[in-house]
PDB file of C-alpha atoms in Angstrom:
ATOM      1  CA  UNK A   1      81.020  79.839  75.378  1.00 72.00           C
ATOM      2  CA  UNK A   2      84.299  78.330  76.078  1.00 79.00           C
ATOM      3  CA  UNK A   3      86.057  76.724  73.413  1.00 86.00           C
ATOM      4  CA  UNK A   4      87.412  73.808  75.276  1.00 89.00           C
ATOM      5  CA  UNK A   5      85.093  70.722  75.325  1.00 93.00           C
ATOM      6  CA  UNK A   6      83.237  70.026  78.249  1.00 92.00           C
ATOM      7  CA  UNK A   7      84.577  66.387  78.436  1.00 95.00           C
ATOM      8  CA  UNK A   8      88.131  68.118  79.361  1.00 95.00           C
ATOM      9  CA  UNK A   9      86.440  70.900  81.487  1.00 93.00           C
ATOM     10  CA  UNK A  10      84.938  68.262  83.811  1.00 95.00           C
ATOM     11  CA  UNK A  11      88.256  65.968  83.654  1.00 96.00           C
ATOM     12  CA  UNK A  12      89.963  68.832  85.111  1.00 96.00           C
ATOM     13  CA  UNK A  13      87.501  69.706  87.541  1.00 96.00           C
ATOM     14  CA  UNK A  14      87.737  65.898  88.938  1.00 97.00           C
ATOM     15  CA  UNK A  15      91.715  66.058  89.071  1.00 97.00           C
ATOM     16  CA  UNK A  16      91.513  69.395  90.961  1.00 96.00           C
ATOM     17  CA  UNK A  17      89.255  67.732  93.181  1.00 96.00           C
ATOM     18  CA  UNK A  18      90.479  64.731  93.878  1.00 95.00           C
ATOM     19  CA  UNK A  19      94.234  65.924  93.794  1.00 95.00           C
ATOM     20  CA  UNK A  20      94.705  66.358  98.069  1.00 92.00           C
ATOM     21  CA  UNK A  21      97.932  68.920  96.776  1.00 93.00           C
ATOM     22  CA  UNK A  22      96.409  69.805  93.781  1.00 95.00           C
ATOM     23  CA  UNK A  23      97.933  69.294  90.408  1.00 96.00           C
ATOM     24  CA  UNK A  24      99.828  71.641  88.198  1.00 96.00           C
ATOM     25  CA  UNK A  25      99.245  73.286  85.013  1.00 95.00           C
ATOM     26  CA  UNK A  26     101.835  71.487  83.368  1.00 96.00           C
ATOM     27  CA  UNK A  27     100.294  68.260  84.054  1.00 96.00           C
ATOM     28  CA  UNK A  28      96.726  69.078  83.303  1.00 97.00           C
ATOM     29  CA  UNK A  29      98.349  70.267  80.057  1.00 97.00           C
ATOM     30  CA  UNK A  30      99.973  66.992  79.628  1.00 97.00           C
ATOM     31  CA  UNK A  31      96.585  64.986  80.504  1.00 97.00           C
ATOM     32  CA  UNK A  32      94.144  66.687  78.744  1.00 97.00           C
ATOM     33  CA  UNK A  33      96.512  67.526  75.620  1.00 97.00           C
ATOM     34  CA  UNK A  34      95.945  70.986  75.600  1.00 96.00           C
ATOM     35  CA  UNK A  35      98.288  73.880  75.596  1.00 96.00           C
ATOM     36  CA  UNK A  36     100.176  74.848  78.843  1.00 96.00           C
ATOM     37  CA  UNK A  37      98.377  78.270  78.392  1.00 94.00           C
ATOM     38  CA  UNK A  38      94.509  76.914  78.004  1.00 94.00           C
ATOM     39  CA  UNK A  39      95.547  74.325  81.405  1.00 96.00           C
ATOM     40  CA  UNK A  40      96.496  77.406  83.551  1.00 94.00           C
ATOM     41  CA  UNK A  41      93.966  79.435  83.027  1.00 91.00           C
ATOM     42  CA  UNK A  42      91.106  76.793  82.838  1.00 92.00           C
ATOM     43  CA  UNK A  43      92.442  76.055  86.462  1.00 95.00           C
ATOM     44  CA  UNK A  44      92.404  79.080  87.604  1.00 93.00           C
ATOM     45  CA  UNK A  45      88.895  79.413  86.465  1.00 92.00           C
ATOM     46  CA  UNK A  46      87.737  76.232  88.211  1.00 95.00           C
ATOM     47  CA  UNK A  47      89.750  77.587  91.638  1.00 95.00           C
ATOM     48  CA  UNK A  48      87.615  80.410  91.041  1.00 93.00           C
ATOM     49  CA  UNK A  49      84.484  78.321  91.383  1.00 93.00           C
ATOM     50  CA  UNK A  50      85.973  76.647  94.483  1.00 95.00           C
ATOM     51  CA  UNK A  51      85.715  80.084  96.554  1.00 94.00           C
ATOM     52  CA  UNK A  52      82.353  80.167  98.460  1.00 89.00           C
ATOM     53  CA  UNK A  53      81.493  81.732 101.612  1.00 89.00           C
ATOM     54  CA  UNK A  54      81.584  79.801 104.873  1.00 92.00           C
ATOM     55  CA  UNK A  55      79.357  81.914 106.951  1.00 93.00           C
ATOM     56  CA  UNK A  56      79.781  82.594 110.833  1.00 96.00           C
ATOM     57  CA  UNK A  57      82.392  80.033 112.647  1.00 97.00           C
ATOM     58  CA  UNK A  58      82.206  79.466 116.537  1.00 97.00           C
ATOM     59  CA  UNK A  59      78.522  79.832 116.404  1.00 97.00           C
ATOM     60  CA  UNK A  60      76.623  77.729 119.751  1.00 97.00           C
ATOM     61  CA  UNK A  61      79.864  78.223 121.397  1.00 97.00           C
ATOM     62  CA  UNK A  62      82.224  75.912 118.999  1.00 98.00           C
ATOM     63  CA  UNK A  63      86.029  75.775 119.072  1.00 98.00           C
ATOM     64  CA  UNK A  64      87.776  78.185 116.260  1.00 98.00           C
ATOM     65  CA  UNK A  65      91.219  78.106 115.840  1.00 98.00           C
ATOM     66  CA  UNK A  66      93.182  80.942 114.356  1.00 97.00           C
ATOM     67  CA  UNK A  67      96.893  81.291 113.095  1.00 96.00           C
ATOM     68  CA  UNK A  68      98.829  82.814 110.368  1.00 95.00           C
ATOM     69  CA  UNK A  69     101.883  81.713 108.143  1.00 95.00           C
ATOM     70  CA  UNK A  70     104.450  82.793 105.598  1.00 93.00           C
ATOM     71  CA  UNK A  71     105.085  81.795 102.452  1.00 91.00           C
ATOM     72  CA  UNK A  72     106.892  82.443  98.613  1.00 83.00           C
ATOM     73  CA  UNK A  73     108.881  85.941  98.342  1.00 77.00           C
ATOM     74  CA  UNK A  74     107.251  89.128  97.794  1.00 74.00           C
ATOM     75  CA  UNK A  75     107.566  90.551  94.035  1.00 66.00           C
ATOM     76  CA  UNK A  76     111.904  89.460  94.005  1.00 64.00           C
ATOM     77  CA  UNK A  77     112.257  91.202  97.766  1.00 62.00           C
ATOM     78  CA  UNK A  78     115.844  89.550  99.108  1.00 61.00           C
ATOM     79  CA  UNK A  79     115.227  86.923 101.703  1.00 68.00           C
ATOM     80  CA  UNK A  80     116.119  88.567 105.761  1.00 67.00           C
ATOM     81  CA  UNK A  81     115.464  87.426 108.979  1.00 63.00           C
ATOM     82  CA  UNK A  82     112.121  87.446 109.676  1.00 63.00           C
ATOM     83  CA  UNK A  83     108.421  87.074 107.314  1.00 72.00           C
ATOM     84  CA  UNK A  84     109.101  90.123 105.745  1.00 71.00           C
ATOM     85  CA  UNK A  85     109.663  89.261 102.203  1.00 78.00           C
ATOM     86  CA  UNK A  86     106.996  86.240 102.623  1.00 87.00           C
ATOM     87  CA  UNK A  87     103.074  86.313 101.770  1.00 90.00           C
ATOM     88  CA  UNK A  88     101.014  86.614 105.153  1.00 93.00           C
ATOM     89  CA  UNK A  89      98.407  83.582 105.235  1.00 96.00           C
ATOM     90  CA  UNK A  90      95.947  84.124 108.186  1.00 97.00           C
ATOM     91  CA  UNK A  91      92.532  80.970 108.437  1.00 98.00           C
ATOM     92  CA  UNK A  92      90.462  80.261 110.770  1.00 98.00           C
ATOM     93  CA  UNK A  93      89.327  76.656 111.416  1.00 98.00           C
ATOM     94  CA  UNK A  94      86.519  74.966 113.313  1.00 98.00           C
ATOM     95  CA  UNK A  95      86.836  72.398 114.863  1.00 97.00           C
ATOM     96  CA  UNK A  96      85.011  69.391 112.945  1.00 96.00           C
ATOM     97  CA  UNK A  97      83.909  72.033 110.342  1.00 96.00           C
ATOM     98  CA  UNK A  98      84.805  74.519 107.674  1.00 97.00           C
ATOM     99  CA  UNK A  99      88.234  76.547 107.312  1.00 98.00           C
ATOM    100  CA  UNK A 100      88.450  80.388 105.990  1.00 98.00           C
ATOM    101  CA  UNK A 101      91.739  81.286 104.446  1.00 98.00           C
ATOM    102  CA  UNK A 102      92.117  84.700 103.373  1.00 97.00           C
ATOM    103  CA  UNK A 103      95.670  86.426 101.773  1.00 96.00           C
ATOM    104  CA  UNK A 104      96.556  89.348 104.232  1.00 94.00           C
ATOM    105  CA  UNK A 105      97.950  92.362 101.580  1.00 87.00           C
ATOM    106  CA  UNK A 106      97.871  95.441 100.594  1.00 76.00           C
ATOM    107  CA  UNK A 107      98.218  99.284 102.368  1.00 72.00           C
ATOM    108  CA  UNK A 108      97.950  98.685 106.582  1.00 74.00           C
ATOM    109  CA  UNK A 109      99.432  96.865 109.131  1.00 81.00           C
ATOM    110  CA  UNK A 110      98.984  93.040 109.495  1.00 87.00           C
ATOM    111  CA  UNK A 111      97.010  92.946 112.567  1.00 90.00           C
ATOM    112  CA  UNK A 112      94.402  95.050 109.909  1.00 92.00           C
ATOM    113  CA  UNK A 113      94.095  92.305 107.956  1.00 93.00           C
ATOM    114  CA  UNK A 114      93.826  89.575 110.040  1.00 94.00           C
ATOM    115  CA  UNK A 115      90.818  91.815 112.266  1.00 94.00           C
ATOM    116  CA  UNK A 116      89.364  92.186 108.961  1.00 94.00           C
ATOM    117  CA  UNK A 117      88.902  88.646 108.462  1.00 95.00           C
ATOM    118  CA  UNK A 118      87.900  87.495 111.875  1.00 95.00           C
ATOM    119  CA  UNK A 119      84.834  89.298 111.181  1.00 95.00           C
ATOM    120  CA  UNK A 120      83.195  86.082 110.412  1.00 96.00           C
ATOM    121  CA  UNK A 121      83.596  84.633 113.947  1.00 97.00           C
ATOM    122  CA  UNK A 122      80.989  84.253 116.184  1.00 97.00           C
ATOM    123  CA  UNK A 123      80.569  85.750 119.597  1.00 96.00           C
ATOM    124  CA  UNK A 124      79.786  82.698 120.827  1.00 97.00           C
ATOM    125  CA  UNK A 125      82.959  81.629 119.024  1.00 97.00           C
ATOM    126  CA  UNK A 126      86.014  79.917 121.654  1.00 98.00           C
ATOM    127  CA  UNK A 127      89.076  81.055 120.314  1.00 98.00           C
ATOM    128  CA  UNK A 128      92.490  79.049 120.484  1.00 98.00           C
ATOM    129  CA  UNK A 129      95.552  80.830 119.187  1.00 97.00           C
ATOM    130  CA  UNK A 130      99.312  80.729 119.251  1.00 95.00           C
ATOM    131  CA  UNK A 131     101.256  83.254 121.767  1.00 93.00           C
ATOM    132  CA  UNK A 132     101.405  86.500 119.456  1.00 91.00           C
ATOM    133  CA  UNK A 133     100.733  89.782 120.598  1.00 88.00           C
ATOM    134  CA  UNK A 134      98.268  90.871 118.600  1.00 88.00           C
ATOM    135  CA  UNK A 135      95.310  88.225 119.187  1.00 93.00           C
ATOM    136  CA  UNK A 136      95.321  89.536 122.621  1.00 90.00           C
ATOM    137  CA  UNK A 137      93.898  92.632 121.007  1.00 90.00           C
ATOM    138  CA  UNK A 138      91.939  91.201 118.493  1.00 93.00           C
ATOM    139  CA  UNK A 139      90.174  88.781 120.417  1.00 94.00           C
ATOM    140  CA  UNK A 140      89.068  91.019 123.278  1.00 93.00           C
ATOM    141  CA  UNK A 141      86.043  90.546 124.374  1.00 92.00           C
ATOM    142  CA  UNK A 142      85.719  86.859 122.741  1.00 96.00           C
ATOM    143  CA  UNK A 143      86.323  83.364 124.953  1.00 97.00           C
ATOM    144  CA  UNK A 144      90.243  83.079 124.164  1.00 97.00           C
ATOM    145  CA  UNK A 145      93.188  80.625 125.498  1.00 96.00           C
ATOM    146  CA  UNK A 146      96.745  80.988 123.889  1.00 96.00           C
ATOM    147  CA  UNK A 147      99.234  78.184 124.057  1.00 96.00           C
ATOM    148  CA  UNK A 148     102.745  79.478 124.230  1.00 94.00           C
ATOM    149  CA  UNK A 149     105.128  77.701 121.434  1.00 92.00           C
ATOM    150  CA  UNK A 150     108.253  79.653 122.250  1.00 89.00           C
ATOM    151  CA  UNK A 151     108.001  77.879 125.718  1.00 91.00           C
ATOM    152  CA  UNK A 152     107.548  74.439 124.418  1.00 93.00           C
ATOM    153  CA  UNK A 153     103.547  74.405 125.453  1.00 94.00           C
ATOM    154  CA  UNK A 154     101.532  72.926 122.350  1.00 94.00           C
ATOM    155  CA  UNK A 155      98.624  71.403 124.159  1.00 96.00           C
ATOM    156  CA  UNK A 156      96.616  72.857 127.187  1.00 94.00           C
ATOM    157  CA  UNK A 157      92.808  70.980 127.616  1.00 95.00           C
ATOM    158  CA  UNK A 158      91.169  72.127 124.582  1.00 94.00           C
ATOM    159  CA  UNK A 159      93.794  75.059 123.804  1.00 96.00           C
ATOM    160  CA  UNK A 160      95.953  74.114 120.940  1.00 97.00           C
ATOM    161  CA  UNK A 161      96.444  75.052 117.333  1.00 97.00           C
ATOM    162  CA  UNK A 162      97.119  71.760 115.849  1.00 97.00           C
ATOM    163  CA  UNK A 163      94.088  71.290 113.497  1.00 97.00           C
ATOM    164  CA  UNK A 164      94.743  74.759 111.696  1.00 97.00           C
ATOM    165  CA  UNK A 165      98.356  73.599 111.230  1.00 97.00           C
ATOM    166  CA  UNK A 166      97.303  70.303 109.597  1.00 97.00           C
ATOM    167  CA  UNK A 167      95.565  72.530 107.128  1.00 97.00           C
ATOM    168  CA  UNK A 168      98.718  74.572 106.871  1.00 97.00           C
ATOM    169  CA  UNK A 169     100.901  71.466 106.266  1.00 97.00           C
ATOM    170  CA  UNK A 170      98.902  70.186 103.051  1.00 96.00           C
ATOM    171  CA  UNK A 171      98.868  73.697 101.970  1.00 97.00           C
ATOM    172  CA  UNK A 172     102.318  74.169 102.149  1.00 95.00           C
ATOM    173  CA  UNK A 173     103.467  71.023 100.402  1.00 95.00           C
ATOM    174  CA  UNK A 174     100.889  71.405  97.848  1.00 95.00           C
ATOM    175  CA  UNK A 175     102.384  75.147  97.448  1.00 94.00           C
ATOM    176  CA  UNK A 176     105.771  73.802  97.181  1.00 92.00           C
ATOM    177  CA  UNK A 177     105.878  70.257  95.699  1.00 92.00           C
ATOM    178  CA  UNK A 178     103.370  70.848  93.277  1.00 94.00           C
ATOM    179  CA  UNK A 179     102.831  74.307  92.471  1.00 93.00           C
ATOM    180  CA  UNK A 180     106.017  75.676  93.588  1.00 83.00           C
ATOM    181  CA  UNK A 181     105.263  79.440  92.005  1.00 81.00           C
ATOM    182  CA  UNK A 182     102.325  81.735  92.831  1.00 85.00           C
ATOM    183  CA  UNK A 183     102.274  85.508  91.851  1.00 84.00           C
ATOM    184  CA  UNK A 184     100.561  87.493  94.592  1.00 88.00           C
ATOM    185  CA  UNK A 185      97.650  88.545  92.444  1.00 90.00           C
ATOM    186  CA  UNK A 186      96.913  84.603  92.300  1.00 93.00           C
ATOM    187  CA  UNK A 187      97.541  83.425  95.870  1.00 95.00           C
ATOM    188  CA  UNK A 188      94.112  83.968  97.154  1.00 95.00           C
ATOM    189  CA  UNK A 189      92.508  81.269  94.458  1.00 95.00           C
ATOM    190  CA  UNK A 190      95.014  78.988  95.501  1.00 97.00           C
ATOM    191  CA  UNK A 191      93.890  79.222  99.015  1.00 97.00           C
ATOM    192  CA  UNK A 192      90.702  79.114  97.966  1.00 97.00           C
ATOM    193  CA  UNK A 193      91.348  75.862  96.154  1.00 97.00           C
ATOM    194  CA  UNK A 194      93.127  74.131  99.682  1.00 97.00           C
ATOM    195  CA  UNK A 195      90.445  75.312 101.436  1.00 98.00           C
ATOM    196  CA  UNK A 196      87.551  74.138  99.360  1.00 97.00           C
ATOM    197  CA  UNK A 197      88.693  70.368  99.509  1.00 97.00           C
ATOM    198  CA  UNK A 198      88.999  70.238 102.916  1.00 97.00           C
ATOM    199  CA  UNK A 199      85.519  72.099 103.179  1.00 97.00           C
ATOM    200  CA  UNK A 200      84.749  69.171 101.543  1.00 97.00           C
ATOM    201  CA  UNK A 201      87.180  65.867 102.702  1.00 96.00           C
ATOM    202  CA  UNK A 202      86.383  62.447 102.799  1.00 95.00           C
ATOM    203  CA  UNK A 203      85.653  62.613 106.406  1.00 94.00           C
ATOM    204  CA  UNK A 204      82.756  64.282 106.720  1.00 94.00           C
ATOM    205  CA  UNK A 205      81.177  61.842 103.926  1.00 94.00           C
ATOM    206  CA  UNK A 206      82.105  63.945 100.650  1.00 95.00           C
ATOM    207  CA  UNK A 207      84.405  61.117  97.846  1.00 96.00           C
ATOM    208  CA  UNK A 208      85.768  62.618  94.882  1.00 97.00           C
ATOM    209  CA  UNK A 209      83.073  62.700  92.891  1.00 97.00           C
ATOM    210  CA  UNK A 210      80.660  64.402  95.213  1.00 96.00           C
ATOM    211  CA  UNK A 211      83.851  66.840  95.558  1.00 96.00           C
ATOM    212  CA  UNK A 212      83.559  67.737  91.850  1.00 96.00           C
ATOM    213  CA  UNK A 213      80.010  68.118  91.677  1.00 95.00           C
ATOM    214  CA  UNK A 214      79.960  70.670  94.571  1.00 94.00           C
ATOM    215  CA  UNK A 215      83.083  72.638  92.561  1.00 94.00           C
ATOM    216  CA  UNK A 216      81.023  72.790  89.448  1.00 92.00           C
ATOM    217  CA  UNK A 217      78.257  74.239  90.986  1.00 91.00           C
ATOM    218  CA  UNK A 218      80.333  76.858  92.089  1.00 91.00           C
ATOM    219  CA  UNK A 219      81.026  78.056  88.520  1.00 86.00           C
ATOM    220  CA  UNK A 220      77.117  79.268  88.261  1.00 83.00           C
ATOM    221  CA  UNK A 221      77.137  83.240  88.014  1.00 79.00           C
ATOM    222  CA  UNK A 222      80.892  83.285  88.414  1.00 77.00           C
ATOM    223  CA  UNK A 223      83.097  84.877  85.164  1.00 74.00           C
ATOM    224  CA  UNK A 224      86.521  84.918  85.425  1.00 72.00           C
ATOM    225  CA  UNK A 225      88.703  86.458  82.084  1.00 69.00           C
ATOM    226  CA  UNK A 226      92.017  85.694  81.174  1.00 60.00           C
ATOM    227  CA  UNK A 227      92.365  89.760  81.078  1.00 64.00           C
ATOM    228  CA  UNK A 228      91.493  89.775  85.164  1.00 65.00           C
ATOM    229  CA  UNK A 229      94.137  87.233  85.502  1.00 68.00           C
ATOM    230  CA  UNK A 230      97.015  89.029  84.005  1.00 61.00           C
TER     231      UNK A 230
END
């Protein structure tokens, strides 16, 4: 029922797709000569699409690796010492497979939020995390080896966090370069967009097209208004 013509519906899908930092609103705007208003929200709607479940990680005993990270400024909050003011990002990645990044908000503690959304991992699962305090918690109970960062140790055997902060590092500079403002009520769509394309990279045997495909699936019993988005 949408008013804008397919032809520009799947040209966007493609750029989002085959964008590795994305592409903004006001470019998709300038590309598809449409307003800046009808390129924002259709992206937003195809992000939507992008979010899909990934299912259990770790399972048959596979590495995970789990971290967190900061990012934009809370509603205006003045910047202090610390990640108070920032947006908590917690994912998990395995190893040669899929990454889960979910938007830790809302009433409770941090350590909440990120037990919350371990809830996909595995028994089986091997865990490799950074040196904070509360995976020690968490993680009780599951295979687990820390690598201490404030001490200068990045990589121990298998225990490291490096692949999660690859995923971090395109995030970030897609966040900042190319997006470079995200209200809170939108972040988790953005996430879901990073995390779909490299659910789906080139090396695992997935080009652009094949990308955009998979993304339009997505849309199938998915409805996203421009009311919700407010």
């Amino acid at each position: 029922r949408s008013h804008i013509p397919l032809s520009k519906w799947l040209m966007a899908a493609y750029l989002l797709c085959s964008s590795k930092k994305g592409i903004s609103s006001h470019q998709l705007h300038r590309t598809l000569d449409v307003t800046y208003k009808t390129a924002w929200f259709l992206s937003h709607r195809i992000r939507h699409a992008m979010a899909s479940p990934v299912g259990l990680m770790g399972t048959g005993g596979a590495i995970v690796e789990a971290d967190e990270t900061y990012i934009g400024n809370k509603g205006g909050k003045p910047k202090r010492a610390g990640h108070g003011h920032k947006h908590t990002v917690f994912a998990l990645v395995e190893r040669g497979g899929k990454v889960k990044s979910t938007h830790i908000f809302g009433p409770g503690k941090t350590t909440d939020g990120i037990k919350k959304a371990m809830r996909i991992l595995s028994p089986e699962a091997q865990v490799m995390t950074d040196d904070a305090r509360w995976y020690r918690n968490i993680l009780a109970g599951y295979t687990h080896e820390s690598v201490n960062h404030s001490k200068g140790e990045y990589v121990r055997g298998n225990a490291h966090t490096n692949t999660i902060e690859g995923v971090f590092s395109i995030f970030k500079r897609g966040m900042v370069g190319t997006y470079q403002h995200c209200g809170e009520q939108h972040l988790q769509r953005y996430l879901s967009e990073f995390d779909f394309r490299y659910n789906h990279r080139a090396s695992i045997g997935l080009d652009d097209m094949e990308r955009t495909r998979e993304a339009l699936r997505g849309i199938e019993g998915k409805r996203l208004t421009y009311r919700k988005l407010g």
